[in-house]
Structures are given as C-alpha cells and as structure tokens.
PDB file of C-alpha atoms and ligand atoms in Angstrom:
ATOM      1  CA  MET A   1      -0.002   0.086  -0.014  1.00 68.00           C
ATOM      2  CA  SER A   2       1.121   3.424  -0.809  1.00 86.00           C
ATOM      3  CA  LYS A   3       2.124   6.115   1.718  1.00 96.00           C
ATOM      4  CA  LEU A   4       1.586   9.801   2.003  1.00 98.00           C
ATOM      5  CA  GLU A   5       4.398  12.427   2.207  1.00 98.00           C
ATOM      6  CA  ILE A   6       2.852  15.176   4.398  1.00 98.00           C
ATOM      7  CA  HIS A   7       3.806  18.907   4.426  1.00 98.00           C
ATOM      8  CA  GLN A   8       2.355  21.351   7.044  1.00 98.00           C
ATOM      9  CA  ILE A   9       1.620  24.980   6.206  1.00 98.00           C
ATOM     10  CA  PRO A  10       0.985  27.311   9.039  1.00 98.00           C
ATOM     11  CA  VAL A  11      -1.362  30.112   8.018  1.00 98.00           C
ATOM     12  CA  LEU A  12      -3.442  32.931   9.532  1.00 97.00           C
ATOM     13  CA  SER A  13      -2.966  33.242  13.260  1.00 96.00           C
ATOM     14  CA  ASP A  14      -2.962  29.591  14.346  1.00 97.00           C
ATOM     15  CA  ASN A  15      -4.269  27.400  11.394  1.00 98.00           C
ATOM     16  CA  TYR A  16      -2.458  24.429   9.776  1.00 98.00           C
ATOM     17  CA  ILE A  17      -3.151  23.417   6.271  1.00 98.00           C
ATOM     18  CA  TYR A  18      -1.661  20.069   4.981  1.00 98.00           C
ATOM     19  CA  LEU A  19      -0.439  18.982   1.649  1.00 98.00           C
ATOM     20  CA  ALA A  20      -0.450  15.166   1.411  1.00 98.00           C
ATOM     21  CA  ARG A  21       1.231  13.554  -1.659  1.00 98.00           C
ATOM     22  CA  CYS A  22       0.806   9.949  -2.619  1.00 98.00           C
ATOM     23  CA  THR A  23       4.346   8.679  -3.110  1.00 97.00           C
ATOM     24  CA  GLU A  24       3.337   6.221  -5.742  1.00 97.00           C
ATOM     25  CA  THR A  25       1.168   8.326  -8.096  1.00 97.00           C
ATOM     26  CA  GLY A  26       2.144  11.984  -7.158  1.00 98.00           C
ATOM     27  CA  ASP A  27      -1.409  12.885  -6.631  1.00 98.00           C
ATOM     28  CA  THR A  28      -1.596  15.576  -3.940  1.00 98.00           C
ATOM     29  CA  ALA A  29      -4.406  16.651  -1.653  1.00 98.00           C
ATOM     30  CA  VAL A  30      -4.764  19.872   0.294  1.00 98.00           C
ATOM     31  CA  ILE A  31      -6.527  19.299   3.578  1.00 98.00           C
ATOM     32  CA  ASP A  32      -8.714  22.102   4.888  1.00 98.00           C
ATOM     33  CA  PRO A  33      -7.339  25.044   2.913  1.00 98.00           C
ATOM     34  CA  ALA A  34      -8.191  28.105   4.934  1.00 98.00           C
ATOM     35  CA  VAL A  35      -6.549  30.191   2.199  1.00 98.00           C
ATOM     36  CA  ALA A  36      -5.355  29.649  -1.419  1.00 98.00           C
ATOM     37  CA  LYS A  37      -2.166  31.573  -2.089  1.00 98.00           C
ATOM     38  CA  PRO A  38       0.177  30.152   0.495  1.00 98.00           C
ATOM     39  CA  VAL A  39      -1.015  26.602  -0.572  1.00 98.00           C
ATOM     40  CA  LEU A  40      -0.420  27.133  -4.254  1.00 98.00           C
ATOM     41  CA  ASP A  41       3.005  28.761  -3.527  1.00 98.00           C
ATOM     42  CA  GLU A  42       4.125  25.954  -1.355  1.00 98.00           C
ATOM     43  CA  ALA A  43       2.956  23.295  -3.688  1.00 98.00           C
ATOM     44  CA  GLU A  44       4.818  25.005  -6.575  1.00 98.00           C
ATOM     45  CA  LYS A  45       8.009  25.226  -4.382  1.00 98.00           C
ATOM     46  CA  LEU A  46       7.755  21.478  -3.475  1.00 98.00           C
ATOM     47  CA  GLY A  47       7.066  20.611  -7.159  1.00 98.00           C
ATOM     48  CA  TRP A  48       3.790  18.801  -6.022  1.00 98.00           C
ATOM     49  CA  LYS A  49       0.812  19.043  -8.307  1.00 98.00           C
ATOM     50  CA  ILE A  50      -2.528  19.538  -6.312  1.00 98.00           C
ATOM     51  CA  THR A  51      -5.231  17.059  -7.592  1.00 98.00           C
ATOM     52  CA  HIS A  52      -7.627  17.056  -4.668  1.00 98.00           C
ATOM     53  CA  ILE A  53      -8.966  19.007  -1.644  1.00 99.00           C
ATOM     54  CA  LEU A  54     -10.231  17.115   1.318  1.00 98.00           C
ATOM     55  CA  ASN A  55     -12.649  19.140   3.600  1.00 98.00           C
ATOM     56  CA  THR A  56     -13.377  18.041   7.187  1.00 98.00           C
ATOM     57  CA  HIS A  57     -16.060  20.620   7.879  1.00 98.00           C
ATOM     58  CA  HIS A  58     -17.540  23.802   6.420  1.00 98.00           C
ATOM     59  CA  HIS A  59     -15.982  26.578   8.517  1.00 98.00           C
ATOM     60  CA  PRO A  60     -14.407  29.384   6.562  1.00 98.00           C
ATOM     61  CA  ASP A  61     -10.904  28.626   7.921  1.00 98.00           C
ATOM     62  CA  HIS A  62     -11.261  25.176   6.448  1.00 98.00           C
ATOM     63  CA  VAL A  63     -12.838  25.864   3.090  1.00 98.00           C
ATOM     64  CA  GLY A  64     -11.871  29.465   2.342  1.00 98.00           C
ATOM     65  CA  GLY A  65      -9.311  28.526  -0.346  1.00 98.00           C
ATOM     66  CA  ASN A  66     -11.489  25.888  -2.122  1.00 98.00           C
ATOM     67  CA  MET A  67     -12.726  27.798  -5.075  1.00 98.00           C
ATOM     68  CA  GLU A  68      -9.433  29.631  -5.845  1.00 98.00           C
ATOM     69  CA  ILE A  69      -7.465  26.414  -5.589  1.00 98.00           C
ATOM     70  CA  LYS A  70      -9.952  24.547  -7.671  1.00 98.00           C
ATOM     71  CA  GLN A  71      -9.860  27.198 -10.352  1.00 98.00           C
ATOM     72  CA  ALA A  72      -5.975  27.220 -10.361  1.00 98.00           C
ATOM     73  CA  THR A  73      -5.511  23.439 -10.464  1.00 98.00           C
ATOM     74  CA  GLY A  74      -8.863  21.799 -11.552  1.00 98.00           C
ATOM     75  CA  CYS A  75      -8.633  19.649  -8.532  1.00 98.00           C
ATOM     76  CA  THR A  76     -11.430  17.415  -7.292  1.00 98.00           C
ATOM     77  CA  ILE A  77     -13.071  18.464  -3.881  1.00 98.00           C
ATOM     78  CA  VAL A  78     -14.016  15.776  -1.489  1.00 98.00           C
ATOM     79  CA  GLY A  79     -16.025  16.656   1.572  1.00 98.00           C
ATOM     80  CA  PRO A  80     -18.803  15.648   4.079  1.00 98.00           C
ATOM     81  CA  LYS A  81     -21.940  14.360   2.510  1.00 98.00           C
ATOM     82  CA  PRO A  82     -24.061  15.620   5.551  1.00 95.00           C
ATOM     83  CA  ASP A  83     -22.684  19.150   4.838  1.00 96.00           C
ATOM     84  CA  ARG A  84     -22.698  19.109   1.003  1.00 97.00           C
ATOM     85  CA  ASP A  85     -24.557  22.301   0.833  1.00 97.00           C
ATOM     86  CA  ARG A  86     -21.964  24.201   2.879  1.00 98.00           C
ATOM     87  CA  ILE A  87     -18.807  22.999   1.155  1.00 98.00           C
ATOM     88  CA  PRO A  88     -17.930  25.298  -1.752  1.00 98.00           C
ATOM     89  CA  GLY A  89     -17.219  23.483  -5.018  1.00 98.00           C
ATOM     90  CA  ILE A  90     -17.803  19.926  -3.636  1.00 98.00           C
ATOM     91  CA  ASP A  91     -17.453  17.256  -6.214  1.00 98.00           C
ATOM     92  CA  ILE A  92     -17.453  13.924  -4.164  1.00 98.00           C
ATOM     93  CA  GLU A  93     -19.587  13.409  -0.974  1.00 98.00           C
ATOM     94  CA  VAL A  94     -18.324  10.970   1.624  1.00 98.00           C
ATOM     95  CA  ASP A  95     -19.755   9.679   4.860  1.00 98.00           C
ATOM     96  CA  GLU A  96     -19.212   7.386   7.834  1.00 98.00           C
ATOM     97  CA  GLY A  97     -17.799   3.971   6.607  1.00 98.00           C
ATOM     98  CA  ASP A  98     -16.765   5.174   3.050  1.00 98.00           C
ATOM     99  CA  THR A  99     -13.323   4.787   1.806  1.00 98.00           C
ATOM    100  CA  TYR A 100     -11.819   7.244  -0.457  1.00 98.00           C
ATOM    101  CA  THR A 101      -8.682   6.569  -2.503  1.00 98.00           C
ATOM    102  CA  MET A 102      -6.486   9.610  -3.316  1.00 97.00           C
ATOM    103  CA  GLY A 103      -4.046   8.364  -5.929  1.00 96.00           C
ATOM    104  CA  ALA A 104      -3.029   4.997  -4.534  1.00 97.00           C
ATOM    105  CA  CYS A 105      -3.608   5.963  -0.888  1.00 98.00           C
ATOM    106  CA  GLU A 106      -6.666   4.639   0.759  1.00 98.00           C
ATOM    107  CA  SER A 107      -8.560   6.709   3.410  1.00 98.00           C
ATOM    108  CA  ARG A 108     -11.346   5.647   5.646  1.00 98.00           C
ATOM    109  CA  VAL A 109     -14.010   8.368   6.554  1.00 98.00           C
ATOM    110  CA  TYR A 110     -15.444   8.753   9.912  1.00 98.00           C
ATOM    111  CA  PHE A 111     -18.678  10.903  10.781  1.00 98.00           C
ATOM    112  CA  VAL A 112     -17.581  12.892  13.873  1.00 98.00           C
ATOM    113  CA  PRO A 113     -20.281  15.520  14.590  1.00 98.00           C
ATOM    114  CA  GLY A 114     -20.065  17.763  17.573  1.00 98.00           C
ATOM    115  CA  HIS A 115     -17.877  20.863  16.539  1.00 98.00           C
ATOM    116  CA  THR A 116     -20.366  20.980  13.462  1.00 98.00           C
ATOM    117  CA  ARG A 117     -23.164  18.768  12.612  1.00 98.00           C
ATOM    118  CA  GLY A 118     -21.483  17.476   9.419  1.00 98.00           C
ATOM    119  CA  HIS A 119     -17.902  17.084  10.515  1.00 98.00           C
ATOM    120  CA  ILE A 120     -15.879  14.172   9.106  1.00 98.00           C
ATOM    121  CA  ALA A 121     -12.321  12.767   9.581  1.00 98.00           C
ATOM    122  CA  PHE A 122     -10.006  11.110   6.920  1.00 98.00           C
ATOM    123  CA  TRP A 123      -7.885   8.201   8.246  1.00 98.00           C
ATOM    124  CA  PHE A 124      -5.058   6.938   5.969  1.00 98.00           C
ATOM    125  CA  PRO A 125      -4.170   3.699   7.755  1.00 98.00           C
ATOM    126  CA  ASP A 126      -1.020   2.864   5.692  1.00 98.00           C
ATOM    127  CA  SER A 127       0.370   6.236   6.715  1.00 98.00           C
ATOM    128  CA  ASP A 128      -0.832   6.255  10.255  1.00 98.00           C
ATOM    129  CA  ALA A 129      -2.257   9.646   9.418  1.00 98.00           C
ATOM    130  CA  LEU A 130      -5.585  11.030  10.862  1.00 98.00           C
ATOM    131  CA  PHE A 131      -6.790  14.471   9.392  1.00 98.00           C
ATOM    132  CA  ILE A 132      -9.269  15.405  12.168  1.00 98.00           C
ATOM    133  CA  GLY A 133     -10.025  19.061  11.421  1.00 98.00           C
ATOM    134  CA  ASP A 134     -11.402  20.653  14.559  1.00 98.00           C
ATOM    135  CA  THR A 135     -12.651  17.604  16.406  1.00 98.00           C
ATOM    136  CA  ILE A 136      -9.591  16.821  18.472  1.00 98.00           C
ATOM    137  CA  PHE A 137      -6.725  19.197  19.064  1.00 98.00           C
ATOM    138  CA  MET A 138      -3.572  18.445  20.924  1.00 98.00           C
ATOM    139  CA  LEU A 139      -4.695  18.395  24.604  1.00 98.00           C
ATOM    140  CA  GLY A 140      -8.174  19.789  23.518  1.00 98.00           C
ATOM    141  CA  CYS A 141     -11.169  19.429  21.296  1.00 98.00           C
ATOM    142  CA  GLY A 142     -13.311  21.712  19.194  1.00 98.00           C
ATOM    143  CA  ARG A 143     -15.963  23.924  20.593  1.00 98.00           C
ATOM    144  CA  LEU A 144     -19.519  22.501  20.377  1.00 98.00           C
ATOM    145  CA  PHE A 145     -20.932  24.891  17.850  1.00 98.00           C
ATOM    146  CA  GLU A 146     -23.673  22.677  16.358  1.00 98.00           C
ATOM    147  CA  GLY A 147     -23.480  19.572  18.497  1.00 97.00           C
ATOM    148  CA  THR A 148     -24.094  18.016  21.974  1.00 98.00           C
ATOM    149  CA  PRO A 149     -21.558  16.839  24.525  1.00 98.00           C
ATOM    150  CA  ALA A 150     -22.949  13.244  23.915  1.00 98.00           C
ATOM    151  CA  GLN A 151     -22.493  13.518  20.238  1.00 98.00           C
ATOM    152  CA  MET A 152     -18.877  14.881  20.547  1.00 98.00           C
ATOM    153  CA  TRP A 153     -17.930  12.172  23.154  1.00 98.00           C
ATOM    154  CA  ASP A 154     -19.301   9.494  20.742  1.00 98.00           C
ATOM    155  CA  SER A 155     -17.134  10.992  17.850  1.00 98.00           C
ATOM    156  CA  ILE A 156     -13.975  11.137  20.156  1.00 98.00           C
ATOM    157  CA  GLN A 157     -14.649   7.468  21.315  1.00 98.00           C
ATOM    158  CA  LYS A 158     -14.525   6.402  17.500  1.00 97.00           C
ATOM    159  CA  MET A 159     -11.173   8.045  17.196  1.00 98.00           C
ATOM    160  CA  ARG A 160      -9.888   6.602  20.368  1.00 98.00           C
ATOM    161  CA  ASP A 161     -10.283   3.082  18.805  1.00 97.00           C
ATOM    162  CA  LEU A 162      -7.730   3.779  16.059  1.00 98.00           C
ATOM    163  CA  PRO A 163      -4.190   2.378  16.483  1.00 98.00           C
ATOM    164  CA  PRO A 164      -2.270   4.288  19.174  1.00 98.00           C
ATOM    165  CA  GLU A 165       0.537   5.057  16.764  1.00 98.00           C
ATOM    166  CA  THR A 166      -1.794   7.310  14.652  1.00 98.00           C
ATOM    167  CA  LYS A 167      -0.634  10.726  14.154  1.00 98.00           C
ATOM    168  CA  ILE A 168      -3.257  13.339  14.639  1.00 98.00           C
ATOM    169  CA  TYR A 169      -3.040  16.173  12.167  1.00 98.00           C
ATOM    170  CA  CYS A 170      -5.390  18.816  13.627  1.00 98.00           C
ATOM    171  CA  ALA A 171      -6.062  22.148  12.174  1.00 98.00           C
ATOM    172  CA  HIS A 172      -5.006  24.577  14.841  1.00 98.00           C
ATOM    173  CA  GLU A 173      -1.955  25.266  16.987  1.00 98.00           C
ATOM    174  CA  TYR A 174      -3.783  25.539  20.375  1.00 98.00           C
ATOM    175  CA  THR A 175      -1.689  23.274  22.302  1.00 98.00           C
ATOM    176  CA  GLN A 176      -0.057  25.541  24.885  1.00 98.00           C
ATOM    177  CA  SER A 177      -3.342  27.195  25.988  1.00 98.00           C
ATOM    178  CA  ASN A 178      -4.928  23.838  25.935  1.00 98.00           C
ATOM    179  CA  ALA A 179      -2.244  22.544  28.295  1.00 98.00           C
ATOM    180  CA  LYS A 180      -2.808  25.361  30.695  1.00 98.00           C
ATOM    181  CA  PHE A 181      -6.477  24.428  30.972  1.00 98.00           C
ATOM    182  CA  ALA A 182      -5.889  20.624  31.054  1.00 98.00           C
ATOM    183  CA  ILE A 183      -3.618  20.796  34.162  1.00 98.00           C
ATOM    184  CA  THR A 184      -6.492  22.549  36.037  1.00 98.00           C
ATOM    185  CA  VAL A 185      -8.857  19.490  35.565  1.00 98.00           C
ATOM    186  CA  GLU A 186      -6.438  16.662  35.997  1.00 97.00           C
ATOM    187  CA  PRO A 187      -3.592  17.865  38.246  1.00 94.00           C
ATOM    188  CA  ASP A 188      -2.579  14.594  39.329  1.00 93.00           C
ATOM    189  CA  ASN A 189      -1.799  13.163  35.839  1.00 96.00           C
ATOM    190  CA  GLU A 190       2.003  13.141  35.840  1.00 97.00           C
ATOM    191  CA  ALA A 191       2.235  12.391  31.984  1.00 98.00           C
ATOM    192  CA  LEU A 192       0.104  15.570  31.478  1.00 98.00           C
ATOM    193  CA  MET A 193       2.265  17.720  33.734  1.00 98.00           C
ATOM    194  CA  ALA A 194       5.362  16.512  31.976  1.00 98.00           C
ATOM    195  CA  ARG A 195       3.854  17.097  28.559  1.00 98.00           C
ATOM    196  CA  ALA A 196       2.708  20.624  29.514  1.00 98.00           C
ATOM    197  CA  GLU A 197       6.397  21.445  30.406  1.00 98.00           C
ATOM    198  CA  LYS A 198       7.760  19.973  27.221  1.00 98.00           C
ATOM    199  CA  ILE A 199       5.060  22.090  25.229  1.00 98.00           C
ATOM    200  CA  ASP A 200       6.152  25.262  26.907  1.00 98.00           C
ATOM    201  CA  ALA A 201       9.782  24.536  26.066  1.00 98.00           C
ATOM    202  CA  MET A 202       8.938  23.839  22.350  1.00 98.00           C
ATOM    203  CA  ARG A 203       6.816  26.963  22.016  1.00 98.00           C
ATOM    204  CA  ALA A 204       9.596  28.873  23.583  1.00 98.00           C
ATOM    205  CA  ARG A 205      11.849  27.604  20.785  1.00 98.00           C
ATOM    206  CA  GLY A 206       9.149  28.498  18.262  1.00 97.00           C
ATOM    207  CA  GLU A 207       8.448  24.847  17.372  1.00 98.00           C
ATOM    208  CA  ARG A 208       5.131  23.352  16.165  1.00 98.00           C
ATOM    209  CA  THR A 209       3.410  20.826  18.586  1.00 98.00           C
ATOM    210  CA  VAL A 210       1.210  19.325  15.866  1.00 98.00           C
ATOM    211  CA  PRO A 211       0.969  16.449  14.986  1.00 98.00           C
ATOM    212  CA  ASP A 212       1.369  14.089  18.058  1.00 98.00           C
ATOM    213  CA  THR A 213       0.130  10.582  18.428  1.00 98.00           C
ATOM    214  CA  LEU A 214      -3.029   9.204  19.590  1.00 98.00           C
ATOM    215  CA  GLU A 215      -1.112   7.350  22.276  1.00 98.00           C
ATOM    216  CA  VAL A 216       0.097  10.627  23.863  1.00 98.00           C
ATOM    217  CA  GLU A 217      -3.373  12.197  23.600  1.00 98.00           C
ATOM    218  CA  LEU A 218      -4.937   9.091  25.221  1.00 98.00           C
ATOM    219  CA  ALA A 219      -2.732   9.628  28.244  1.00 98.00           C
ATOM    220  CA  THR A 220      -3.034  13.316  28.526  1.00 98.00           C
ATOM    221  CA  ASN A 221      -6.005  15.035  26.741  1.00 98.00           C
ATOM    222  CA  PRO A 222      -8.809  15.584  29.172  1.00 98.00           C
ATOM    223  CA  PHE A 223     -11.393  15.250  26.288  1.00 98.00           C
ATOM    224  CA  LEU A 224     -10.199  11.756  25.562  1.00 98.00           C
ATOM    225  CA  ARG A 225     -10.382  10.910  29.125  1.00 98.00           C
ATOM    226  CA  ALA A 226     -13.945  11.565  30.296  1.00 98.00           C
ATOM    227  CA  ASP A 227     -14.211   7.971  31.529  1.00 98.00           C
ATOM    228  CA  ALA A 228     -10.882   8.194  33.674  1.00 97.00           C
ATOM    229  CA  PRO A 229     -11.593   8.158  37.302  1.00 96.00           C
ATOM    230  CA  THR A 230      -8.761  10.670  37.896  1.00 96.00           C
ATOM    231  CA  LEU A 231     -10.431  13.283  35.522  1.00 97.00           C
ATOM    232  CA  ALA A 232     -13.886  12.763  37.118  1.00 97.00           C
ATOM    233  CA  ALA A 233     -12.234  13.118  40.506  1.00 96.00           C
ATOM    234  CA  GLY A 234     -10.453  16.256  39.226  1.00 96.00           C
ATOM    235  CA  VAL A 235     -13.687  18.068  38.369  1.00 97.00           C
ATOM    236  CA  GLY A 236     -15.444  16.861  41.579  1.00 97.00           C
ATOM    237  CA  MET A 237     -17.656  14.226  39.857  1.00 98.00           C
ATOM    238  CA  PRO A 238     -16.333  10.790  40.994  1.00 97.00           C
ATOM    239  CA  GLY A 239     -18.321   7.892  39.443  1.00 97.00           C
ATOM    240  CA  ALA A 240     -20.325  10.238  37.157  1.00 98.00           C
ATOM    241  CA  ASP A 241     -21.376   9.286  33.654  1.00 98.00           C
ATOM    242  CA  PRO A 242     -18.560  10.032  31.249  1.00 98.00           C
ATOM    243  CA  VAL A 243     -20.774  12.178  29.067  1.00 98.00           C
ATOM    244  CA  ASP A 244     -21.687  14.387  32.160  1.00 98.00           C
ATOM    245  CA  VAL A 245     -17.916  14.618  32.818  1.00 98.00           C
ATOM    246  CA  PHE A 246     -17.113  15.411  29.259  1.00 98.00           C
ATOM    247  CA  ALA A 247     -19.776  18.126  29.256  1.00 98.00           C
ATOM    248  CA  GLU A 248     -18.460  19.693  32.460  1.00 98.00           C
ATOM    249  CA  VAL A 249     -14.855  19.693  31.187  1.00 98.00           C
ATOM    250  CA  ARG A 250     -16.014  21.309  27.901  1.00 98.00           C
ATOM    251  CA  HIS A 251     -18.078  23.916  29.864  1.00 98.00           C
ATOM    252  CA  ARG A 252     -15.022  24.713  32.015  1.00 98.00           C
ATOM    253  CA  LYS A 253     -12.905  25.223  28.916  1.00 98.00           C
ATOM    254  CA  ASP A 254     -15.391  27.436  27.228  1.00 98.00           C
ATOM    255  CA  ASN A 255     -15.112  29.764  30.344  1.00 97.00           C
ATOM    256  CA  PHE A 256     -11.393  29.360  30.950  1.00 95.00           C
TER     257      PHE A 256
HETATM  258 ZN1  LIG B   1     -14.052  24.773  12.734  1.00 85.04          ZN
HETATM  259 FE1  LIG B   2     -11.027  25.854  12.485  1.00 85.04          FE
END
C-alpha cells in the first residue's frame, strides 16, 4: 500500500493546512485550505501537483481557499455528505464507513459530529495519518458549535479506537493554551504535567506541537479521558457518567 508524504503549512494566526502527496502516483491533496495563495505557492515550491482538496467541515478557515485552488488546479473536492450544501465546489460526497482513495492511498471516512453537525475525519491507515479538522486538538477538542456533548464524546470514542501510533493532524496550534487548561482539571496526571512542560519549551523555541500521536493524547488530553476516574475526581464528579464529565470539562474550557 502506498504512503503519504505530508507537508504542513501554518497560515493565519494559528491554522495548519496540510499537503499530502501519494508517493506512488504523485497525486496531492490539500486538507482544509483556509486560504489559497500560500498553498499554491508551497505546492509549486515543492513541485507537487494539487489534484484534490479534502474538507473536514464547512468553517471558513477550512474551506476558504477551495474555489481559488480549484480554479487554479482543476482539482477534485471531497467533503462531508451531511454538509454538502456548505462545502464550496464539492465534487465527491463521503460519509461514515466510506473509503476514498487519493492516488493509490486509501482513506477511511468517519462521521464525527459535535464541533459542527457535518464534521468528518479522514484516516489513512497505511500512513498512520488522521486528518481530524477541529474535532480533536492536541490536549483539546473543538467547541460544540452545532452538536451536543454526547455527540462529541461519541465521535471522540470512535477516534480513540484507532491504532495508538496514529498521528493526529489537527487544524490549529492551540496546544499551549490547552495545556494550561488541562492541568486545572487533572492535576494529578503526571504524564500531562510532563507534557505541559515540554510544550512550553517547544513553543519558547518557536516549534510546532502538531502532530502528535493518539497514544500521547489518550494519556493526557482530558477530552479523551472523560471516563478516567482521575479526571472525574479532578472536576469533583467521581463515579459520574462520562458524558456528564465530558460536558463539565467542555463547559469549564469554554469559560477558561
Ligand atoms: Zn471549525
Ligand atoms: Fe478551524
């Protein structure tokens, strides 16, 4: 099976756009283009020919570059079927359980509502790559603009079942502020405290903290740990239903 070569482009204040090139065919996808120009410039510099756009959800900082990139390259736009009316230029609609093969690289599509009602994720198993949009961030998760805590917890649980070595390519560099919050809800988590220190050091050196692995998130991200007794205790809800713990943690983060 063919693998992806992945290139990360920081744009706007904290967005990441990804270029993912199939090493067998040279087909190249842009994931969640907030803007067009930096993507077209970067692809040209790399000598990669953009053939696809993959969209995880409809927010402007994920689809803003769609039409300009499509006009410039004639690429095919693949996006969430449940959100077809909100994805500019969509050509191919995909949904939970679908596979989509970009070049010779197969992805599996997951429906992960919560941040928006039509959010999807693309998992490329042979590359250990998960393009998750704004569902999971390093040490965080997306705000619940269109979904309920129960929906988001359900979506996150689907992602937790992927192999631990999976790299999570999220769309924002929010890690340092997420870490500051995370230690307030699970102060006894030593792995979290160690990671928070490491992140401070990385940011002080101007380094990116994205991607990281699912294994690391499982041990430290409170939004993946709503069923961990230490987190429930940390928010004063020992023995509570994980959905209620998740809702409480999300509520606290919204007001942090
Ligand atoms: Zn978003
Ligand atoms: Fe976003």
